[in-house]
Short mmCIF file of C-alpha atoms in Angstrom, two decimals:
data_model
loop_
_atom_site.label_atom_id
_atom_site.label_comp_id
_atom_site.label_asym_id
_atom_site.label_seq_id
_atom_site.Cartn_x
_atom_site.Cartn_y
_atom_site.Cartn_z
CA MET A 3 15.74 22.74 -9.06
CA TYR A 4 15.91 19.14 -7.63
CA SER A 5 11.93 19.61 -6.94
CA ARG A 6 11.30 20.81 -11.23
CA ASN A 7 13.30 17.56 -11.13
CA LYS A 8 11.10 15.30 -8.94
CA GLU A 9 8.55 16.02 -11.00
CA TRP A 10 8.94 15.08 -13.90
CA ALA A 11 9.90 12.10 -12.89
CA PHE A 12 6.05 12.60 -12.09
CA VAL A 13 5.16 12.85 -15.61
CA VAL A 14 7.36 9.88 -16.84
CA LEU A 15 5.05 7.93 -13.70
CA THR A 16 2.00 8.86 -14.86
CA CYS A 17 2.84 8.34 -18.65
CA PHE A 18 3.64 4.79 -17.09
CA PHE A 19 0.23 4.18 -15.42
CA GLU A 20 -1.61 4.95 -18.12
CA LEU A 21 -0.57 2.13 -20.37
CA CYS A 22 -0.73 0.41 -16.85
CA TRP A 23 -4.31 1.06 -17.36
CA VAL A 24 -5.38 1.83 -20.69
CA PHE A 25 -3.83 -1.84 -20.74
CA GLY A 26 -5.79 -3.76 -18.51
CA PHE A 27 -9.09 -2.05 -19.85
CA THR A 28 -8.72 -4.50 -22.91
CA THR A 29 -6.83 -7.78 -20.96
CA ALA A 30 -9.06 -7.29 -18.00
CA ASN A 31 -12.13 -10.27 -17.54
CA GLN A 32 -12.39 -11.35 -14.17
CA TRP A 33 -13.91 -9.40 -11.17
CA TRP A 34 -9.78 -9.01 -9.92
CA HIS A 35 -8.53 -7.95 -12.98
CA TRP A 36 -10.88 -5.01 -12.62
CA VAL A 37 -9.43 -4.32 -8.94
CA ILE A 38 -6.14 -3.75 -10.08
CA VAL A 39 -7.21 -1.73 -13.45
CA ILE A 40 -9.02 0.56 -10.34
CA LEU A 41 -6.23 0.61 -8.43
CA ILE A 42 -3.29 1.74 -10.82
CA ILE A 43 -5.76 4.28 -11.66
CA VAL A 44 -6.05 5.50 -7.98
CA ILE A 45 -2.29 5.24 -8.09
CA ASP A 46 -1.49 7.27 -11.48
CA PHE A 47 -3.39 10.30 -10.66
CA THR A 48 -1.59 10.22 -7.65
CA PHE A 49 1.07 10.90 -9.74
CA LEU A 50 -0.91 13.00 -12.15
CA THR A 51 -1.23 15.42 -9.33
CA ASN A 52 1.71 15.74 -8.03
CA ALA A 53 3.37 16.27 -11.39
CA CYS A 54 0.30 19.74 -11.45
CA LYS A 55 1.92 21.12 -7.99
CA THR A 56 5.09 23.17 -10.24
CA ILE A 57 4.07 21.88 -13.90
CA PRO A 58 1.63 24.05 -15.55
CA THR A 59 -1.25 21.37 -16.22
CA GLY A 60 -2.02 22.27 -19.65
CA THR A 61 1.55 20.85 -20.09
CA VAL A 62 1.85 17.67 -17.91
CA TYR A 63 -2.32 17.25 -19.04
CA ALA A 64 -1.12 17.72 -22.90
CA ILE A 65 2.20 14.85 -22.09
CA PHE A 66 -0.51 12.00 -20.49
CA SER A 67 -2.96 12.20 -22.92
CA GLY A 68 0.01 12.64 -25.49
CA VAL A 69 1.60 9.31 -24.12
CA GLY A 70 -2.30 7.67 -23.62
CA ALA A 71 -2.90 7.88 -27.39
CA ILE A 72 0.59 6.94 -28.36
CA GLY A 73 1.24 4.22 -26.32
CA SER A 74 -2.62 2.78 -27.04
CA LEU A 75 -1.43 2.99 -31.23
CA VAL A 76 1.72 0.79 -29.54
CA ILE A 77 0.35 -1.61 -27.23
CA ASP A 78 -2.70 -1.94 -29.87
CA MET A 79 0.19 -2.77 -33.09
CA VAL A 80 2.55 -4.41 -30.94
CA VAL A 81 1.00 -7.01 -27.97
CA PHE A 82 -2.32 -6.85 -30.38
CA GLY A 83 -1.53 -7.08 -33.79
CA LYS A 84 -2.85 -4.08 -35.20
CA GLU A 85 -2.27 -3.36 -38.51
CA ILE A 86 -1.04 0.78 -38.54
CA LYS A 87 -2.60 3.42 -41.19
CA LEU A 88 -0.51 6.03 -42.74
CA ILE A 89 -3.12 8.78 -41.99
CA GLU A 90 -2.47 7.10 -37.94
CA ILE A 91 1.12 8.04 -37.99
CA PHE A 92 0.73 11.66 -39.09
CA PHE A 93 -1.62 11.92 -36.25
CA VAL A 94 0.74 11.03 -33.69
CA ALA A 95 3.79 13.11 -34.97
CA LEU A 96 1.28 16.18 -35.04
CA ILE A 97 0.68 15.08 -31.18
CA ILE A 98 4.52 14.73 -31.00
CA ILE A 99 4.95 17.59 -32.00
CA GLY A 100 2.37 19.51 -30.03
CA VAL A 101 3.88 17.83 -27.07
CA VAL A 102 7.55 19.03 -27.41
CA GLN A 103 6.27 22.57 -28.85
CA LEU A 104 4.55 23.00 -25.38
CA LYS A 105 7.54 21.24 -23.85
CA ARG A 106 9.66 23.96 -25.04
CA ALA A 107 6.69 27.21 -24.46
CA ASP A 108 7.57 26.02 -20.38
CA SER A 109 10.63 26.90 -20.20
#
């Protein structure tokens, strides 16, 4: 049981670092910024690999990509002032429903 909880911690960490490098792609404008972004990507994929050791890869990837899609939209809204459209909210809701259902199917 402990191992499974640890693997879910890896999922949370990979999602966090994914959002960090997505933000870095938007804001990097110096060579050393890109070095940091690359390091964050390496860290991110290390956590992603560790998460897939005991959790089904499809579940991890669905969560990883869902958080990336939703997080990118939220970052665009909150940090960069982008206006969100109703259709975007609809599709984000579909992603959330899909990720929740994948987790339920994994249980």
